[in-house]
PDB file of C-alpha atoms in Angstrom:
ATOM      1  CA  ARG A   1     -10.410  -4.304  -3.882  1.00 74.00           C
ATOM      2  CA  GLU A   2     -13.062  -2.974  -6.276  1.00 81.00           C
ATOM      3  CA  ARG A   3     -14.859  -1.168  -3.478  1.00 87.00           C
ATOM      4  CA  ARG A   4     -11.635   0.458  -2.373  1.00 88.00           C
ATOM      5  CA  ASP A   5     -10.820   1.594  -5.913  1.00 86.00           C
ATOM      6  CA  PHE A   6     -14.333   3.000  -6.308  1.00 88.00           C
ATOM      7  CA  ALA A   7     -14.140   4.749  -2.924  1.00 90.00           C
ATOM      8  CA  MET A   8     -10.759   6.289  -3.766  1.00 91.00           C
ATOM      9  CA  SER A   9     -12.012   7.503  -7.137  1.00 88.00           C
ATOM     10  CA  LEU A  10     -15.130   8.967  -5.567  1.00 91.00           C
ATOM     11  CA  THR A  11     -13.081  10.638  -2.841  1.00 92.00           C
ATOM     12  CA  GLY A  12     -10.688  12.091  -5.406  1.00 91.00           C
ATOM     13  CA  MET A  13     -13.615  13.478  -7.371  1.00 90.00           C
ATOM     14  CA  LEU A  14     -15.515  14.938  -4.406  1.00 93.00           C
ATOM     15  CA  LEU A  15     -12.659  16.277  -2.265  1.00 94.00           C
ATOM     16  CA  PRO A  16     -11.943  19.430  -4.321  1.00 92.00           C
ATOM     17  CA  TRP A  17     -15.665  20.238  -4.315  1.00 91.00           C
ATOM     18  CA  LEU A  18     -15.767  19.734  -0.557  1.00 93.00           C
ATOM     19  CA  PHE A  19     -12.794  22.074  -0.059  1.00 93.00           C
ATOM     20  CA  ALA A  20     -14.348  24.731  -2.287  1.00 91.00           C
ATOM     21  CA  PHE A  21     -17.733  24.470  -0.615  1.00 92.00           C
ATOM     22  CA  THR A  22     -16.129  24.612   2.846  1.00 94.00           C
ATOM     23  CA  TRP A  23     -14.168  27.739   1.902  1.00 93.00           C
ATOM     24  CA  TYR A  24     -17.203  29.521   0.501  1.00 92.00           C
ATOM     25  CA  PHE A  25     -19.341  28.380   3.443  1.00 92.00           C
ATOM     26  CA  MET A  26     -16.792  29.652   5.983  1.00 93.00           C
ATOM     27  CA  THR A  27     -16.587  33.008   4.200  1.00 92.00           C
ATOM     28  CA  GLY A  28     -20.381  33.205   3.932  1.00 89.00           C
ATOM     29  CA  SER A  29     -20.595  33.341   0.146  1.00 88.00           C
ATOM     30  CA  THR A  30     -22.112  30.039  -0.969  1.00 88.00           C
ATOM     31  CA  GLU A  31     -24.401  31.919  -3.368  1.00 90.00           C
ATOM     32  CA  GLU A  32     -21.313  33.193  -5.161  1.00 91.00           C
ATOM     33  CA  LEU A  33     -20.019  29.628  -5.506  1.00 89.00           C
ATOM     34  CA  THR A  34     -23.256  28.407  -7.072  1.00 89.00           C
ATOM     35  CA  GLU A  35     -23.331  31.418  -9.385  1.00 90.00           C
ATOM     36  CA  VAL A  36     -19.749  30.768 -10.519  1.00 87.00           C
ATOM     37  CA  ILE A  37     -20.490  27.087 -11.146  1.00 86.00           C
ATOM     38  CA  VAL A  38     -23.631  27.863 -13.128  1.00 86.00           C
ATOM     39  CA  GLN A  39     -21.858  30.552 -15.176  1.00 85.00           C
ATOM     40  CA  ASN A  40     -18.996  28.169 -15.943  1.00 80.00           C
ATOM     41  CA  ILE A  41     -21.415  25.561 -17.243  1.00 79.00           C
ATOM     42  CA  VAL A  42     -24.054  27.531 -19.130  1.00 80.00           C
ATOM     43  CA  THR A  43     -22.112  30.444 -20.642  1.00 78.00           C
ATOM     44  CA  PRO A  44     -21.905  29.710 -24.375  1.00 77.00           C
ATOM     45  CA  ASN A  45     -18.508  29.677 -26.005  1.00 73.00           C
ATOM     46  CA  GLY A  46     -18.511  29.828 -29.793  1.00 73.00           C
ATOM     47  CA  VAL A  47     -15.093  28.275 -30.324  1.00 70.00           C
ATOM     48  CA  LEU A  48     -16.181  26.456 -33.487  1.00 71.00           C
ATOM     49  CA  GLN A  49     -18.182  29.264 -35.032  1.00 76.00           C
ATOM     50  CA  GLY A  50     -16.296  31.032 -37.784  1.00 76.00           C
ATOM     51  CA  ASN A  51     -12.992  29.308 -37.007  1.00 78.00           C
ATOM     52  CA  ILE A  52     -12.433  27.489 -40.306  1.00 84.00           C
ATOM     53  CA  PRO A  53      -8.789  26.446 -39.670  1.00 83.00           C
ATOM     54  CA  PHE A  54      -9.769  24.883 -36.350  1.00 81.00           C
ATOM     55  CA  GLN A  55     -12.707  23.095 -37.989  1.00 83.00           C
ATOM     56  CA  VAL A  56     -10.403  21.706 -40.707  1.00 85.00           C
ATOM     57  CA  TYR A  57      -7.942  20.568 -38.048  1.00 83.00           C
ATOM     58  CA  LEU A  58     -10.718  18.841 -36.073  1.00 84.00           C
ATOM     59  CA  ALA A  59     -12.047  17.203 -39.238  1.00 87.00           C
ATOM     60  CA  PHE A  60      -8.582  15.837 -40.070  1.00 88.00           C
ATOM     61  CA  LEU A  61      -8.099  14.665 -36.502  1.00 86.00           C
ATOM     62  CA  THR A  62     -11.527  13.014 -36.537  1.00 86.00           C
ATOM     63  CA  LEU A  63     -10.774  11.151 -39.761  1.00 89.00           C
ATOM     64  CA  ILE A  64      -7.426   9.948 -38.457  1.00 88.00           C
ATOM     65  CA  THR A  65      -9.012   8.923 -35.150  1.00 86.00           C
ATOM     66  CA  LEU A  66     -11.704   6.911 -36.902  1.00 87.00           C
ATOM     67  CA  TRP A  67      -9.150   5.302 -39.208  1.00 87.00           C
ATOM     68  CA  CYS A  68      -6.845   4.387 -36.311  1.00 85.00           C
ATOM     69  CA  SER A  69      -9.794   3.106 -34.258  1.00 84.00           C
ATOM     70  CA  LEU A  70     -10.924   0.807 -37.052  1.00 84.00           C
ATOM     71  CA  PHE A  71      -7.353  -0.432 -37.379  1.00 84.00           C
ATOM     72  CA  LEU A  72      -7.193  -1.040 -33.632  1.00 80.00           C
ATOM     73  CA  LEU A  73     -10.456  -2.981 -33.606  1.00 79.00           C
ATOM     74  CA  GLY A  74      -8.935  -5.412 -36.069  1.00 79.00           C
ATOM     75  CA  GLN A  75      -5.966  -6.015 -33.775  1.00 77.00           C
ATOM     76  CA  TYR A  76      -7.723  -5.741 -30.409  1.00 73.00           C
ATOM     77  CA  ASP A  77      -7.767  -9.470 -29.605  1.00 74.00           C
ATOM     78  CA  ALA A  78      -4.081  -9.842 -30.435  1.00 73.00           C
ATOM     79  CA  LYS A  79      -3.026  -7.168 -27.905  1.00 73.00           C
ATOM     80  CA  LYS A  80      -1.872  -7.907 -24.378  1.00 79.00           C
ATOM     81  CA  SER A  81      -4.472  -7.586 -21.659  1.00 77.00           C
ATOM     82  CA  SER A  82      -2.643  -4.611 -20.125  1.00 76.00           C
ATOM     83  CA  THR A  83      -2.690  -2.797 -23.468  1.00 77.00           C
ATOM     84  CA  ARG A  84      -6.404  -3.539 -23.824  1.00 79.00           C
ATOM     85  CA  LYS A  85      -6.993  -2.049 -20.368  1.00 83.00           C
ATOM     86  CA  TYR A  86      -5.167   1.113 -21.419  1.00 81.00           C
ATOM     87  CA  PHE A  87      -7.232   1.328 -24.572  1.00 83.00           C
ATOM     88  CA  ASN A  88     -10.455   0.927 -22.565  1.00 83.00           C
ATOM     89  CA  ILE A  89      -9.466   3.605 -20.047  1.00 86.00           C
ATOM     90  CA  PHE A  90      -8.310   5.956 -22.780  1.00 86.00           C
ATOM     91  CA  PHE A  91     -11.522   5.356 -24.710  1.00 86.00           C
ATOM     92  CA  MET A  92     -13.538   6.377 -21.657  1.00 88.00           C
ATOM     93  CA  ILE A  93     -11.436   9.521 -21.161  1.00 88.00           C
ATOM     94  CA  PHE A  94     -11.727  10.378 -24.837  1.00 87.00           C
ATOM     95  CA  SER A  95     -15.485   9.765 -24.942  1.00 87.00           C
ATOM     96  CA  ILE A  96     -16.230  11.816 -21.833  1.00 89.00           C
ATOM     97  CA  SER A  97     -14.136  14.760 -22.996  1.00 87.00           C
ATOM     98  CA  ILE A  98     -15.712  14.772 -26.471  1.00 86.00           C
ATOM     99  CA  VAL A  99     -19.222  14.605 -24.993  1.00 87.00           C
ATOM    100  CA  LEU A 100     -18.360  17.484 -22.647  1.00 85.00           C
ATOM    101  CA  PHE A 101     -16.976  19.494 -25.555  1.00 82.00           C
ATOM    102  CA  PHE A 102     -20.230  19.250 -27.480  1.00 81.00           C
ATOM    103  CA  VAL A 103     -22.775  19.174 -24.616  1.00 81.00           C
ATOM    104  CA  VAL A 104     -21.466  21.787 -22.158  1.00 80.00           C
ATOM    105  CA  PRO A 105     -21.838  25.215 -23.792  1.00 79.00           C
ATOM    106  CA  ALA A 106     -19.002  26.762 -21.797  1.00 79.00           C
ATOM    107  CA  SER A 107     -16.397  24.202 -22.869  1.00 79.00           C
ATOM    108  CA  SER A 108     -13.751  25.454 -25.225  1.00 78.00           C
ATOM    109  CA  HIS A 109     -10.883  24.035 -27.226  1.00 77.00           C
ATOM    110  CA  GLU A 110      -8.894  23.646 -23.984  1.00 81.00           C
ATOM    111  CA  ILE A 111     -10.830  20.464 -23.216  1.00 83.00           C
ATOM    112  CA  LEU A 112      -9.245  18.936 -26.294  1.00 81.00           C
ATOM    113  CA  VAL A 113      -5.989  18.776 -24.313  1.00 85.00           C
ATOM    114  CA  VAL A 114      -7.669  16.000 -22.305  1.00 87.00           C
ATOM    115  CA  THR A 115      -8.205  14.076 -25.527  1.00 87.00           C
ATOM    116  CA  ALA A 116      -4.544  14.419 -26.485  1.00 87.00           C
ATOM    117  CA  VAL A 117      -3.300  11.553 -24.315  1.00 87.00           C
ATOM    118  CA  PRO A 118      -5.760   8.918 -25.591  1.00 88.00           C
ATOM    119  CA  LEU A 119      -5.326  10.064 -29.181  1.00 88.00           C
ATOM    120  CA  THR A 120      -1.553   9.997 -28.856  1.00 87.00           C
ATOM    121  CA  PHE A 121      -1.712   6.420 -27.625  1.00 86.00           C
ATOM    122  CA  LEU A 122      -4.113   5.419 -30.405  1.00 85.00           C
ATOM    123  CA  ILE A 123      -2.273   7.163 -33.232  1.00 87.00           C
ATOM    124  CA  SER A 124       1.168   6.008 -32.088  1.00 87.00           C
ATOM    125  CA  ASN A 125      -0.111   2.422 -31.994  1.00 84.00           C
ATOM    126  CA  TYR A 126      -1.301   2.830 -35.579  1.00 85.00           C
ATOM    127  CA  LEU A 127       1.946   4.431 -36.767  1.00 86.00           C
ATOM    128  CA  ILE A 128       4.070   1.733 -35.162  1.00 85.00           C
ATOM    129  CA  ALA A 129       2.047  -1.023 -36.836  1.00 83.00           C
ATOM    130  CA  LEU A 130       2.200   0.529 -40.310  1.00 83.00           C
ATOM    131  CA  LYS A 131       4.192  -1.444 -42.858  1.00 81.00           C
ATOM    132  CA  SER A 132       4.996   1.556 -45.060  1.00 82.00           C
ATOM    133  CA  ALA A 133       6.783   4.538 -43.558  1.00 85.00           C
ATOM    134  CA  PHE A 134       5.486   6.796 -46.348  1.00 89.00           C
ATOM    135  CA  TRP A 135       1.911   6.988 -45.008  1.00 86.00           C
ATOM    136  CA  GLY A 136       3.056   7.576 -41.446  1.00 86.00           C
ATOM    137  CA  ASN A 137       5.381  10.353 -42.556  1.00 89.00           C
ATOM    138  CA  LEU A 138       2.667  11.892 -44.709  1.00 90.00           C
ATOM    139  CA  PHE A 139       0.245  11.852 -41.800  1.00 86.00           C
ATOM    140  CA  ILE A 140       2.772  13.515 -39.487  1.00 88.00           C
ATOM    141  CA  LEU A 141       3.651  16.160 -42.102  1.00 92.00           C
ATOM    142  CA  ILE A 142      -0.026  17.038 -42.684  1.00 89.00           C
ATOM    143  CA  PHE A 143      -0.648  17.114 -38.945  1.00 86.00           C
ATOM    144  CA  VAL A 144       2.322  19.378 -38.211  1.00 89.00           C
ATOM    145  CA  GLY A 145       1.482  21.541 -41.219  1.00 90.00           C
ATOM    146  CA  LEU A 146      -2.061  22.088 -39.946  1.00 87.00           C
ATOM    147  CA  ILE A 147      -0.777  22.999 -36.502  1.00 86.00           C
ATOM    148  CA  ILE A 148       1.731  25.505 -37.911  1.00 90.00           C
ATOM    149  CA  TYR A 149      -0.935  26.968 -40.210  1.00 87.00           C
ATOM    150  CA  MET A 150      -3.317  27.456 -37.268  1.00 83.00           C
ATOM    151  CA  GLN A 151      -0.619  29.333 -35.360  1.00 84.00           C
ATOM    152  CA  PHE A 152      -0.317  32.001 -38.040  1.00 84.00           C
ATOM    153  CA  VAL A 153      -3.963  32.387 -39.065  1.00 78.00           C
TER     154      VAL A 153
END
């Protein structure tokens, strides 16, 4: 079963590349494909430079993520095994997307959409487990306020 899961994951990862390469090979422009891939990876994108509202938003989100992660670590053994599997998978997705955001120069704030699902799961787990509704409401109000502020700045 593990081999089949690995083979299906590998196939799902390589199949779009195979289709793209086949198309460019059939049209005789494989050099263009390699140039596009290289440009998409190495072209710098200064999404964080000079964008103070976005930096404040990321700082707040980072603090909340760390806080919720520490809270989760305290409860990890008490969770069901299926929930622990979700947390592990979401942690891998989150980690890979954050590493790509900081390592690949061409990545932009759009990659943070990938982190939204794991963070939503993590933060909702924290908010559900809170004893006081005040702190959860305050967190949501600050979060929504930052998002609205970023829309108009």
